[in-house]
């Protein structure tokens, strides 16, 4: 109750002074963590180099997977300040990834595909293509809310992610008969994400988009779609009973 009164007082101060919640924060934590990521943690992207962007979807195990790339980008953040004066979350590790999703879409995804195409060990951390069981958790909140989360298998020091210059891929299956990508993420163009550290006091958040990035040219590993009819050949081969057989000299 006392903390609620304090919160209301702070909200009043925000309204009067026109400052942001982050500016009221003393320890680097946001004090007004009422919405996603539903946690009292520093969610400011400017206080962290962790970022997420979308990647083309992939076919894997007969399913369609929505893919994202985890990477580091400290440009435009406060993380270029010297250690000690920069926000603590600049030095956080990586532990879990969460998305804000529609509670009505529970069941849409039940597997995560980590690090597709990778099989290496960096600083003792195994970065290897793995499928993990996950679920969409519907939270006990009003209004209703849900998160799509991957934690097991994602934990790594920042230096490990930094060693992958193109970032690391994380994908989620989308089961047929459930929500579309835009229904799941409640947006036509982006997914709202948060990247937590193990202590869960850092949760840099942002928007990853576009939601359905165009496919990149891929090596021809999968069966091609049926070819379009060819235009008439200028010199059609004359029909012959010998067609397809070796002609005698
Ligand atoms: C890094 O962040 C800066 C500032 O937001 C942006 O201009 C730049 O494109 C980003 N670089 C990458 C590789 O995402």
Coordinates of N, CA, C and O in Angstrom, one line a residue, residues 45-233:
X45 N 16.6 0.8 -23.7 CA 17.6 0.3 -24.7 C 18.9 1.1 -24.7 O 20.0 0.6 -25.1
X46 N 18.8 2.4 -24.3 CA 20.0 3.2 -24.3 C 21.0 2.8 -23.2 O 22.1 3.3 -23.1
X47 N 20.5 1.9 -22.3 CA 21.4 1.5 -21.2 C 21.9 0.1 -21.5 O 22.4 -0.6 -20.6
X48 N 21.8 -0.4 -22.7 CA 22.2 -1.8 -23.0 C 22.6 -1.9 -24.5 O 22.0 -1.2 -25.3
X49 N 23.6 -2.7 -24.8 CA 23.9 -2.9 -26.2 C 23.1 -4.1 -26.9 O 23.2 -4.3 -28.1
X50 N 22.3 -4.8 -26.1 CA 21.6 -6.0 -26.7 C 20.4 -5.5 -27.6 O 19.6 -4.6 -27.2
X51 N 20.4 -6.1 -28.8 CA 19.3 -5.8 -29.7 C 18.8 -7.0 -30.4 O 19.5 -8.1 -30.4
X52 N 17.6 -6.9 -30.9 CA 17.0 -8.0 -31.7 C 16.4 -7.5 -33.0 O 15.8 -6.4 -33.0
X53 N 16.6 -8.2 -34.1 CA 16.0 -7.8 -35.3 C 15.4 -9.0 -36.0 O 15.7 -10.1 -35.5
X54 N 14.5 -8.8 -36.9 CA 13.9 -9.9 -37.6 C 14.7 -10.5 -38.7 O 15.6 -9.8 -39.2
X55 N 14.5 -11.7 -39.0 CA 15.3 -12.4 -40.0 C 14.2 -13.2 -40.9 O 13.1 -13.5 -40.3
X56 N 14.5 -13.6 -42.1 CA 13.6 -14.3 -42.9 C 13.2 -15.6 -42.2 O 14.0 -16.3 -41.5
X57 N 11.9 -16.0 -42.3 CA 11.5 -17.3 -41.7 C 12.1 -18.4 -42.5 O 12.6 -18.3 -43.6
X58 N 12.2 -19.6 -41.8 CA 12.8 -20.8 -42.3 C 11.9 -21.9 -42.3 O 11.0 -22.0 -41.5
X59 N 12.1 -22.9 -43.1 CA 11.4 -24.2 -43.0 C 12.4 -25.2 -42.3 O 13.5 -25.3 -42.7
X60 N 11.8 -25.9 -41.3 CA 12.7 -26.8 -40.6 C 11.8 -27.8 -39.9 O 10.7 -27.5 -39.4
X61 N 12.1 -29.1 -40.0 CA 11.3 -30.2 -39.4 C 9.9 -30.1 -39.9 O 8.9 -30.3 -39.2
X62 N 9.7 -29.7 -41.2 CA 8.4 -29.6 -41.7 C 7.5 -28.5 -41.2 O 6.3 -28.5 -41.4
X63 N 8.1 -27.5 -40.5 CA 7.3 -26.4 -40.0 C 7.9 -25.1 -40.5 O 9.0 -25.0 -40.9
X64 N 7.1 -24.0 -40.3 CA 7.6 -22.7 -40.6 C 8.0 -22.1 -39.3 O 7.3 -22.2 -38.3
X65 N 9.2 -21.4 -39.3 CA 9.7 -20.8 -38.1 C 9.9 -19.3 -38.3 O 10.5 -18.9 -39.3
X66 N 9.5 -18.5 -37.3 CA 9.7 -17.1 -37.3 C 11.1 -16.8 -36.7 O 11.4 -17.3 -35.6
X67 N 11.9 -16.1 -37.4 CA 13.3 -16.0 -37.0 C 13.7 -14.5 -36.6 O 13.2 -13.6 -37.2
X68 N 14.6 -14.5 -35.7 CA 15.2 -13.2 -35.2 C 16.7 -13.3 -35.1 O 17.2 -14.4 -35.0
X69 N 17.4 -12.2 -35.1 CA 18.8 -12.2 -34.9 C 19.1 -11.4 -33.6 O 18.7 -10.2 -33.5
X70 N 19.8 -12.0 -32.7 CA 20.3 -11.4 -31.5 C 21.7 -10.8 -31.8 O 22.5 -11.5 -32.4
X71 N 21.9 -9.5 -31.4 CA 23.2 -9.0 -31.7 C 23.5 -7.8 -30.7 O 22.6 -7.5 -29.9
X72 N 24.7 -7.3 -30.8 CA 25.1 -6.2 -29.9 C 25.3 -4.9 -30.8 O 25.8 -5.0 -31.9
X73 N 24.8 -3.8 -30.3 CA 25.0 -2.5 -31.0 C 24.9 -1.4 -30.0 O 23.9 -1.0 -29.5
X74 N 26.1 -0.9 -29.6 CA 26.1 0.1 -28.5 C 26.1 1.5 -29.1 O 26.1 2.5 -28.3
X75 N 26.0 1.6 -30.4 CA 25.9 3.0 -31.0 C 24.7 3.7 -30.5 O 23.6 3.2 -30.5
X76 N 24.9 4.9 -30.1 CA 23.8 5.7 -29.6 C 23.3 5.4 -28.2 O 22.3 5.9 -27.7
X77 N 24.1 4.5 -27.5 CA 23.7 4.2 -26.1 C 24.7 5.0 -25.2 O 25.6 5.6 -25.6
X78 N 24.4 4.8 -23.9 CA 25.3 5.4 -22.9 C 26.5 4.4 -22.6 O 27.3 4.7 -21.7
X79 N 26.6 3.4 -23.3 CA 27.5 2.3 -23.0 C 29.0 2.6 -23.4 O 29.9 1.9 -23.1
X80 N 29.2 3.8 -24.1 CA 30.5 4.1 -24.5 C 31.2 4.8 -23.3 O 32.4 5.1 -23.4
X81 N 30.5 5.2 -22.3 CA 31.1 5.8 -21.1 C 32.0 4.8 -20.4 O 31.8 3.6 -20.6
X82 N 33.0 5.3 -19.7 CA 33.9 4.4 -19.0 C 33.2 3.5 -18.0 O 32.2 3.9 -17.4
X83 N 33.7 2.3 -17.8 CA 33.2 1.4 -16.8 C 33.1 2.1 -15.4 O 34.1 2.9 -15.1
X84 N 32.1 2.0 -14.7 CA 31.9 2.7 -13.5 C 31.0 3.9 -13.6 O 30.2 4.2 -12.8
X85 N 31.0 4.6 -14.8 CA 30.1 5.7 -15.0 C 29.0 5.3 -16.0 O 28.0 6.1 -16.1
X86 N 29.1 4.2 -16.7 CA 28.1 3.8 -17.6 C 27.0 3.0 -16.9 O 27.3 2.4 -15.8
X87 N 25.8 2.9 -17.4 CA 24.7 2.2 -16.8 C 25.2 0.7 -16.6 O 25.8 0.1 -17.4
X88 N 24.8 0.1 -15.5 CA 25.2 -1.2 -15.1 C 24.8 -2.2 -16.2 O 25.5 -3.2 -16.5
X89 N 23.6 -2.0 -16.9 CA 23.1 -2.9 -17.8 C 24.0 -3.0 -19.1 O 23.8 -3.9 -19.9
X90 N 24.9 -2.0 -19.3 CA 25.8 -2.1 -20.4 C 26.7 -3.3 -20.3 O 27.2 -3.8 -21.3
X91 N 26.9 -3.8 -19.1 CA 27.8 -4.9 -18.9 C 27.0 -6.2 -18.5 O 27.7 -7.2 -18.1
X92 N 25.7 -6.2 -18.8 CA 24.9 -7.4 -18.4 C 25.2 -8.6 -19.3 O 25.7 -8.5 -20.4
X93 N 25.0 -9.8 -18.8 CA 25.0 -11.0 -19.7 C 23.7 -11.2 -20.3 O 22.7 -10.4 -20.2
X94 N 23.5 -12.3 -21.1 CA 22.3 -12.6 -21.7 C 21.7 -13.8 -21.1 O 22.4 -14.8 -20.9
X95 N 20.4 -13.8 -20.8 CA 19.8 -15.0 -20.1 C 18.5 -15.4 -20.9 O 18.4 -16.6 -21.1
X96 N 17.6 -14.5 -21.1 CA 16.4 -14.9 -21.8 C 15.8 -13.8 -22.7 O 16.1 -12.6 -22.5
X97 N 15.0 -14.2 -23.6 CA 14.3 -13.4 -24.5 C 12.8 -13.5 -24.3 O 12.3 -14.7 -24.3
X98 N 12.1 -12.4 -24.2 CA 10.7 -12.5 -24.1 C 10.0 -11.6 -25.2 O 10.5 -10.5 -25.5
X99 N 8.8 -12.0 -25.6 CA 8.0 -11.2 -26.5 C 6.7 -11.0 -25.9 O 6.1 -11.8 -25.2
X100 N 6.1 -9.8 -26.1 CA 4.8 -9.5 -25.7 C 3.8 -10.0 -26.8 O 3.9 -9.6 -27.9
X101 N 3.0 -11.0 -26.4 CA 2.1 -11.7 -27.4 C 0.7 -11.7 -26.9 O 0.4 -11.4 -25.7
X102 N -0.2 -11.9 -27.8 CA -1.6 -12.0 -27.6 C -2.0 -13.2 -26.8 O -1.7 -14.3 -27.3
X103 N -2.6 -13.1 -25.6 CA -3.0 -14.3 -24.8 C -3.9 -15.2 -25.6 O -3.9 -16.4 -25.4
X104 N -4.6 -14.7 -26.6 CA -5.5 -15.5 -27.4 C -4.7 -16.4 -28.3 O -5.3 -17.4 -28.9
X105 N -3.4 -16.2 -28.4 CA -2.5 -17.0 -29.3 C -1.8 -18.1 -28.6 O -0.9 -18.7 -29.2
X106 N -2.1 -18.3 -27.4 CA -1.5 -19.4 -26.7 C -1.6 -20.7 -27.5 O -2.6 -21.0 -28.1
X107 N -0.5 -21.4 -27.6 CA -0.4 -22.6 -28.4 C 0.2 -22.4 -29.8 O 0.5 -23.4 -30.5
X108 N 0.3 -21.1 -30.2 CA 0.8 -20.9 -31.6 C 2.3 -21.4 -31.7 O 2.6 -21.8 -32.8
X109 N 3.1 -21.3 -30.7 CA 4.4 -21.7 -30.8 C 4.8 -22.6 -29.6 O 4.5 -22.2 -28.4
X110 N 5.5 -23.7 -29.8 CA 5.9 -24.6 -28.7 C 7.3 -25.0 -28.8 O 7.7 -25.8 -28.0
X111 N 8.0 -24.5 -29.8 CA 9.4 -24.9 -29.9 C 10.3 -23.6 -30.3 O 9.8 -22.8 -31.0
X112 N 11.5 -23.6 -29.8 CA 12.4 -22.6 -30.2 C 13.6 -23.3 -30.9 O 14.0 -24.4 -30.5
X113 N 14.1 -22.7 -31.9 CA 15.3 -23.3 -32.7 C 16.4 -22.3 -32.5 O 16.4 -21.2 -33.0
X114 N 17.4 -22.7 -31.6 CA 18.5 -21.8 -31.3 C 19.7 -22.1 -32.3 O 20.0 -23.2 -32.5
X115 N 20.3 -21.0 -32.7 CA 21.6 -21.0 -33.4 C 21.6 -21.9 -34.6 O 22.6 -22.7 -34.8
X116 N 20.6 -21.9 -35.4 CA 20.6 -22.7 -36.6 C 21.8 -22.5 -37.5 O 22.2 -21.4 -37.8
X117 N 22.4 -23.6 -37.8 CA 23.6 -23.5 -38.7 C 24.9 -23.4 -37.9 O 26.0 -23.4 -38.5
X118 N 24.9 -23.2 -36.6 CA 26.1 -23.1 -35.8 C 26.5 -24.3 -35.0 O 25.6 -25.0 -34.5
X119 N 27.7 -24.6 -34.8 CA 28.2 -25.7 -34.0 C 29.6 -25.3 -33.6 O 30.6 -25.7 -34.3
X120 N 29.7 -24.6 -32.5 CA 31.0 -24.2 -32.0 C 31.0 -24.0 -30.5 O 30.0 -24.0 -29.9
X121 N 32.2 -23.8 -29.9 CA 32.3 -23.5 -28.5 C 33.1 -22.2 -28.4 O 34.2 -22.1 -29.0
X122 N 32.6 -21.2 -27.7 CA 33.3 -19.9 -27.5 C 33.4 -19.7 -26.0 O 32.4 -19.6 -25.3
X123 N 34.6 -19.5 -25.5 CA 34.8 -19.3 -24.1 C 34.1 -20.3 -23.2 O 33.5 -20.0 -22.2
X124 N 34.1 -21.5 -23.7 CA 33.4 -22.6 -22.9 C 31.9 -22.7 -23.1 O 31.3 -23.5 -22.5
X125 N 31.3 -21.8 -23.9 CA 29.9 -21.8 -24.1 C 29.6 -22.5 -25.4 O 30.2 -22.1 -26.5
X126 N 28.8 -23.5 -25.4 CA 28.4 -24.2 -26.6 C 27.4 -23.5 -27.4 O 26.3 -23.2 -26.9
X127 N 27.7 -23.1 -28.6 CA 26.7 -22.5 -29.5 C 26.4 -23.5 -30.6 O 27.2 -23.6 -31.6
X128 N 25.3 -24.2 -30.5 CA 25.0 -25.3 -31.4 C 23.5 -25.3 -31.7 O 22.7 -25.0 -30.8
X129 N 23.2 -25.6 -32.9 CA 21.8 -25.7 -33.4 C 21.1 -26.7 -32.4 O 21.4 -27.9 -32.3
X130 N 20.0 -26.2 -31.8 CA 19.3 -26.9 -30.8 C 17.8 -26.6 -30.9 O 17.5 -25.4 -31.1
X131 N 16.9 -27.5 -30.7 CA 15.5 -27.3 -30.5 C 15.1 -27.4 -29.1 O 15.4 -28.4 -28.4
X132 N 14.4 -26.4 -28.6 CA 14.0 -26.4 -27.2 C 12.5 -26.3 -27.1 O 11.9 -25.6 -27.9
X133 N 11.9 -27.0 -26.1 CA 10.5 -26.8 -25.9 C 10.2 -25.5 -25.1 O 10.9 -25.2 -24.1
X134 N 9.3 -24.8 -25.6 CA 8.9 -23.5 -24.9 C 7.4 -23.5 -24.9 O 6.7 -24.4 -25.3
X135 N 6.8 -22.4 -24.3 CA 5.4 -22.2 -24.4 C 5.1 -20.7 -24.2 O 5.9 -20.0 -23.8
X136 N 3.9 -20.4 -24.6 CA 3.4 -19.0 -24.4 C 2.7 -19.0 -23.1 O 1.8 -19.8 -22.8
X137 N 3.2 -18.2 -22.2 CA 2.6 -18.1 -20.8 C 1.6 -17.0 -20.7 O 1.9 -15.9 -21.0
X138 N 0.4 -17.4 -20.4 CA -0.6 -16.3 -20.1 C -0.5 -15.9 -18.7 O -0.5 -16.7 -17.7
X139 N -0.3 -14.6 -18.5 CA 0.0 -14.1 -17.2 C -1.3 -13.8 -16.4 O -2.3 -13.5 -17.0
X140 N -1.2 -13.8 -15.1 CA -2.4 -13.6 -14.3 C -2.5 -12.1 -14.1 O -2.0 -11.5 -13.0
X141 N -3.0 -11.4 -15.1 CA -3.0 -9.9 -15.0 C -4.3 -9.4 -15.7 O -4.9 -10.1 -16.5
X142 N -4.6 -8.2 -15.3 CA -5.7 -7.5 -16.0 C -5.2 -6.2 -16.4 O -4.7 -5.4 -15.6
X143 N -5.3 -5.8 -17.7 CA -5.9 -6.6 -18.8 C -5.0 -7.8 -19.1 O -3.8 -7.8 -18.7
X144 N -5.6 -8.8 -19.7 CA -4.9 -10.1 -20.0 C -3.6 -9.8 -20.8 O -3.5 -8.9 -21.6
X145 N -2.6 -10.6 -20.5 CA -1.3 -10.4 -21.2 C -0.6 -11.8 -21.2 O -0.9 -12.7 -20.5
X146 N 0.3 -11.9 -22.2 CA 1.0 -13.2 -22.3 C 2.4 -12.9 -22.9 O 2.7 -11.9 -23.5
X147 N 3.3 -13.8 -22.6 CA 4.7 -13.7 -23.1 C 5.1 -15.0 -23.8 O 4.8 -16.1 -23.3
X148 N 5.8 -14.8 -24.9 CA 6.5 -16.0 -25.5 C 8.0 -15.8 -25.1 O 8.6 -14.8 -25.2
X149 N 8.5 -16.9 -24.5 CA 9.8 -16.8 -23.8 C 10.7 -17.9 -24.2 O 10.3 -19.1 -24.3
X150 N 12.0 -17.6 -24.3 CA 13.1 -18.6 -24.4 C 14.2 -18.3 -23.4 O 14.7 -17.2 -23.4
X151 N 14.4 -19.2 -22.5 CA 15.5 -18.9 -21.5 C 16.5 -20.1 -21.6 O 17.7 -19.9 -21.8
X152 N 16.1 -21.3 -21.5 CA 17.0 -22.4 -21.5 C 17.8 -22.5 -22.7 O 17.3 -22.5 -23.8
X153 N 19.1 -22.5 -22.6 CA 20.0 -22.6 -23.8 C 20.5 -21.3 -24.3 O 21.3 -21.3 -25.2
X154 N 19.9 -20.2 -23.8 CA 20.3 -18.9 -24.4 C 21.4 -18.2 -23.6 O 22.0 -17.2 -24.1
X155 N 21.6 -18.6 -22.3 CA 22.5 -17.9 -21.4 C 23.9 -17.8 -21.9 O 24.5 -18.9 -22.3
X156 N 24.5 -16.6 -22.0 CA 25.9 -16.5 -22.4 C 26.4 -15.1 -21.9 O 25.7 -14.1 -21.8
X157 N 27.7 -15.1 -21.7 CA 28.3 -13.8 -21.4 C 28.3 -12.9 -22.7 O 28.2 -13.4 -23.8
X158 N 28.3 -11.6 -22.4 CA 28.2 -10.6 -23.6 C 29.4 -10.9 -24.6 O 29.2 -10.7 -25.8
X159 N 30.6 -11.2 -24.1 CA 31.7 -11.4 -24.9 C 31.5 -12.6 -25.9 O 32.0 -12.5 -27.1
X160 N 30.7 -13.5 -25.5 CA 30.4 -14.6 -26.5 C 29.5 -14.1 -27.6 O 29.8 -14.4 -28.8
X161 N 28.5 -13.4 -27.3 CA 27.6 -12.8 -28.4 C 28.5 -11.9 -29.3 O 28.3 -11.9 -30.5
X162 N 29.4 -11.1 -28.6 CA 30.2 -10.2 -29.4 C 31.1 -10.9 -30.4 O 31.5 -10.3 -31.4
X163 N 31.4 -12.1 -30.1 CA 32.3 -12.8 -31.1 C 31.6 -13.3 -32.4 O 32.3 -13.7 -33.3
X164 N 30.3 -13.1 -32.4 CA 29.5 -13.4 -33.7 C 29.2 -12.1 -34.3 O 28.2 -11.5 -34.0
X165 N 30.0 -11.7 -35.3 CA 29.8 -10.4 -35.9 C 28.4 -10.2 -36.6 O 27.9 -9.1 -36.7
X166 N 27.8 -11.3 -37.1 CA 26.5 -11.2 -37.7 C 25.4 -11.5 -36.7 O 24.2 -11.6 -37.1
X167 N 25.7 -11.6 -35.4 CA 24.7 -12.0 -34.4 C 24.4 -13.5 -34.4 O 25.1 -14.2 -35.1
X168 N 23.4 -13.9 -33.6 CA 23.0 -15.3 -33.5 C 21.5 -15.4 -33.8 O 20.7 -14.6 -33.3
X169 N 21.2 -16.5 -34.6 CA 19.8 -16.6 -34.9 C 19.0 -17.4 -33.8 O 19.5 -18.4 -33.2
X170 N 17.7 -16.9 -33.6 CA 16.8 -17.6 -32.7 C 15.5 -17.6 -33.4 O 15.0 -16.6 -33.9
X171 N 14.9 -18.8 -33.6 CA 13.6 -18.9 -34.3 C 12.6 -19.6 -33.4 O 12.9 -20.3 -32.5
X172 N 11.3 -19.4 -33.8 CA 10.2 -20.0 -33.1 C 9.2 -20.6 -34.1 O 8.9 -20.0 -35.1
X173 N 8.7 -21.8 -33.8 CA 7.8 -22.4 -34.8 C 6.5 -21.7 -34.7 O 6.1 -21.1 -33.7
X174 N 5.8 -21.8 -35.8 CA 4.4 -21.2 -35.8 C 3.5 -22.4 -36.3 O 3.6 -22.8 -37.5
X175 N 2.7 -22.9 -35.4 CA 1.9 -24.1 -35.7 C 0.7 -23.7 -36.6 O 0.1 -22.7 -36.3
X176 N 0.5 -24.5 -37.6 CA -0.7 -24.3 -38.4 C -2.0 -24.3 -37.6 O -2.1 -25.1 -36.6
X177 N -2.9 -23.5 -38.0 CA -4.2 -23.5 -37.3 C -4.3 -22.6 -36.1 O -5.3 -22.5 -35.4
X178 N -3.2 -21.9 -35.8 CA -3.2 -21.0 -34.7 C -3.1 -19.6 -35.3 O -3.6 -19.3 -36.3
X179 N -2.4 -18.7 -34.5 CA -2.3 -17.3 -34.9 C -1.3 -17.0 -36.1 O -0.4 -17.8 -36.2
X180 N -1.6 -16.0 -36.8 CA -0.6 -15.5 -37.8 C 0.5 -14.7 -37.0 O 0.3 -14.4 -35.8
X181 N 1.6 -14.4 -37.6 CA 2.6 -13.7 -37.0 C 2.1 -12.3 -36.5 O 2.4 -11.9 -35.4
X182 N 1.3 -11.6 -37.3 CA 0.9 -10.3 -36.9 C -0.2 -10.4 -35.8 O -0.2 -9.5 -34.9
X183 N -1.0 -11.5 -35.8 CA -1.9 -11.7 -34.6 C -1.1 -11.9 -33.4 O -1.4 -11.4 -32.3
X184 N -0.1 -12.8 -33.5 CA 0.7 -13.2 -32.3 C 1.3 -12.0 -31.7 O 1.2 -11.8 -30.4
X185 N 2.0 -11.2 -32.5 CA 2.7 -10.0 -31.9 C 1.8 -8.8 -31.8 O 2.3 -7.7 -31.5
X186 N 0.6 -8.9 -32.2 CA -0.4 -7.8 -32.0 C 0.0 -6.5 -32.7 O -0.2 -5.4 -32.3
X187 N 0.6 -6.7 -33.9 CA 1.1 -5.6 -34.7 C 1.3 -6.0 -36.1 O 1.7 -7.1 -36.3
X188 N 1.0 -5.1 -37.1 CA 1.2 -5.5 -38.5 C 2.7 -5.5 -38.8 O 3.1 -6.0 -39.9
X189 N 3.6 -4.8 -38.0 CA 4.9 -4.6 -38.5 C 6.1 -5.0 -37.5 O 7.2 -5.0 -38.0
X190 N 5.8 -5.2 -36.3 CA 6.9 -5.4 -35.4 C 6.6 -6.3 -34.2 O 5.4 -6.3 -33.7
X191 N 7.6 -6.9 -33.6 CA 7.4 -7.7 -32.4 C 8.1 -6.9 -31.2 O 9.2 -6.4 -31.4
X192 N 7.3 -6.8 -30.1 CA 7.9 -6.1 -28.9 C 8.7 -7.2 -28.1 O 8.1 -8.2 -27.7
X193 N 9.9 -6.9 -27.8 CA 10.8 -7.8 -27.2 C 11.5 -7.2 -26.0 O 11.6 -6.0 -25.8
X194 N 12.0 -8.1 -25.1 CA 12.9 -7.7 -24.0 C 13.9 -8.8 -23.8 O 13.6 -10.0 -24.0
X195 N 15.2 -8.3 -23.6 CA 16.3 -9.3 -23.4 C 16.8 -9.1 -22.0 O 17.3 -8.1 -21.6
X196 N 16.6 -10.2 -21.2 CA 17.0 -10.2 -19.8 C 18.4 -10.7 -19.5 O 18.8 -11.6 -20.2
X197 N 19.0 -10.2 -18.4 CA 20.2 -10.8 -17.9 C 19.8 -11.9 -16.8 O 18.6 -12.0 -16.5
X198 N 20.7 -12.6 -16.3 CA 20.4 -13.7 -15.4 C 19.8 -13.1 -14.1 O 18.9 -13.7 -13.5
X199 N 20.3 -11.9 -13.7 CA 19.8 -11.3 -12.4 C 18.4 -10.7 -12.7 O 17.7 -10.2 -11.7
X200 N 17.9 -10.6 -13.9 CA 16.6 -10.0 -14.3 C 16.4 -8.6 -13.8 O 15.3 -8.1 -13.6
X201 N 17.6 -7.8 -13.6 CA 17.4 -6.4 -13.3 C 17.7 -5.6 -14.6 O 17.4 -4.4 -14.5
X202 N 18.1 -6.2 -15.6 CA 18.2 -5.6 -16.9 C 17.2 -6.2 -17.9 O 17.2 -7.5 -18.0
X203 N 16.4 -5.4 -18.7 CA 15.5 -6.0 -19.6 C 15.3 -5.1 -20.8 O 14.2 -4.6 -21.1
X204 N 16.5 -4.7 -21.5 CA 16.4 -3.8 -22.6 C 15.3 -4.2 -23.6 O 15.3 -5.4 -23.9
X205 N 14.4 -3.3 -23.9 CA 13.3 -3.6 -24.7 C 13.2 -2.8 -26.0 O 13.8 -1.7 -26.1
X206 N 12.6 -3.3 -27.0 CA 12.4 -2.6 -28.2 C 11.5 -3.3 -29.2 O 10.8 -4.2 -28.8
X207 N 11.5 -2.8 -30.4 CA 10.6 -3.4 -31.4 C 11.5 -4.0 -32.5 O 12.5 -3.4 -33.0
X208 N 11.2 -5.3 -32.9 CA 11.9 -5.9 -33.9 C 11.0 -6.0 -35.1 O 9.9 -6.5 -35.0
X209 N 11.5 -5.6 -36.3 CA 10.6 -5.6 -37.5 C 11.5 -5.5 -38.7 O 12.7 -5.3 -38.6
X210 N 10.9 -5.6 -39.9 CA 9.5 -5.9 -40.2 C 9.2 -7.4 -39.8 O 10.1 -8.2 -39.8
X211 N 7.9 -7.6 -39.6 CA 7.5 -9.0 -39.1 C 7.6 -10.1 -40.2 O 7.9 -11.2 -39.9
X212 N 7.5 -9.7 -41.4 CA 7.6 -10.8 -42.5 C 8.7 -10.3 -43.5 O 8.4 -9.9 -44.6
X213 N 10.0 -10.3 -43.0 CA 11.0 -9.8 -43.9 C 11.1 -10.7 -45.2 O 10.8 -11.9 -45.1
X214 N 11.4 -10.1 -46.3 CA 11.5 -10.9 -47.5 C 12.5 -11.9 -47.4 O 13.6 -11.7 -46.8
X215 N 12.3 -13.0 -48.1 CA 13.3 -14.1 -48.1 C 14.6 -13.6 -48.8 O 14.5 -12.9 -49.8
X216 N 15.7 -14.1 -48.3 CA 17.0 -13.8 -48.9 C 17.2 -15.0 -49.9 O 16.7 -16.1 -49.7
X217 N 18.0 -14.7 -50.9 CA 18.3 -15.9 -51.8 C 19.0 -17.0 -51.0 O 19.9 -16.7 -50.2
X218 N 18.5 -18.2 -51.2 CA 19.1 -19.3 -50.4 C 19.8 -20.3 -51.4 O 19.4 -20.4 -52.5
X219 N 20.7 -21.0 -50.9 CA 21.2 -22.1 -51.7 C 20.1 -23.1 -52.0 O 19.1 -23.2 -51.2
X220 N 20.1 -23.8 -53.1 CA 19.0 -24.6 -53.6 C 18.9 -25.9 -52.8 O 19.1 -26.9 -53.4
X221 N 18.6 -25.8 -51.5 CA 18.6 -27.0 -50.7 C 17.2 -27.7 -50.7 O 17.1 -28.9 -50.5
X222 N 16.2 -26.9 -50.9 CA 14.8 -27.3 -50.8 C 14.2 -27.5 -52.2 O 14.7 -26.9 -53.1
X223 N 13.2 -28.4 -52.3 CA 12.6 -28.5 -53.7 C 12.1 -27.2 -54.1 O 11.5 -26.4 -53.4
X224 N 12.3 -26.9 -55.4 CA 11.8 -25.6 -56.0 C 10.3 -25.7 -56.2 O 9.8 -26.8 -56.4
X225 N 9.6 -24.6 -56.1 CA 8.2 -24.6 -56.5 C 8.1 -24.9 -58.0 O 9.1 -24.8 -58.7
X226 N 6.9 -25.4 -58.4 CA 6.7 -25.8 -59.8 C 7.2 -24.6 -60.7 O 6.8 -23.5 -60.5
X227 N 7.9 -24.9 -61.8 CA 8.4 -23.9 -62.7 C 7.3 -23.3 -63.5 O 6.3 -24.0 -63.8
X228 N 7.4 -22.0 -63.8 CA 6.4 -21.4 -64.7 C 6.5 -22.0 -66.1 O 7.6 -22.5 -66.4
X229 N 5.4 -22.1 -66.8 CA 5.5 -22.6 -68.2 C 6.5 -21.9 -69.0 O 6.6 -20.7 -68.9
X230 N 7.3 -22.6 -69.7 CA 8.3 -22.0 -70.6 C 7.6 -21.3 -71.8 O 6.6 -21.8 -72.3
X231 N 8.2 -20.2 -72.2 CA 7.7 -19.6 -73.5 C 8.0 -20.6 -74.6 O 8.8 -21.5 -74.5
X232 N 7.2 -20.5 -75.7 CA 7.4 -21.5 -76.8 C 8.8 -21.4 -77.3 O 9.4 -20.4 -77.5
X233 N 9.4 -22.6 -77.5 CA 10.7 -22.6 -78.0 C 10.8 -22.3 -79.5 O 9.9 -22.6 -80.2

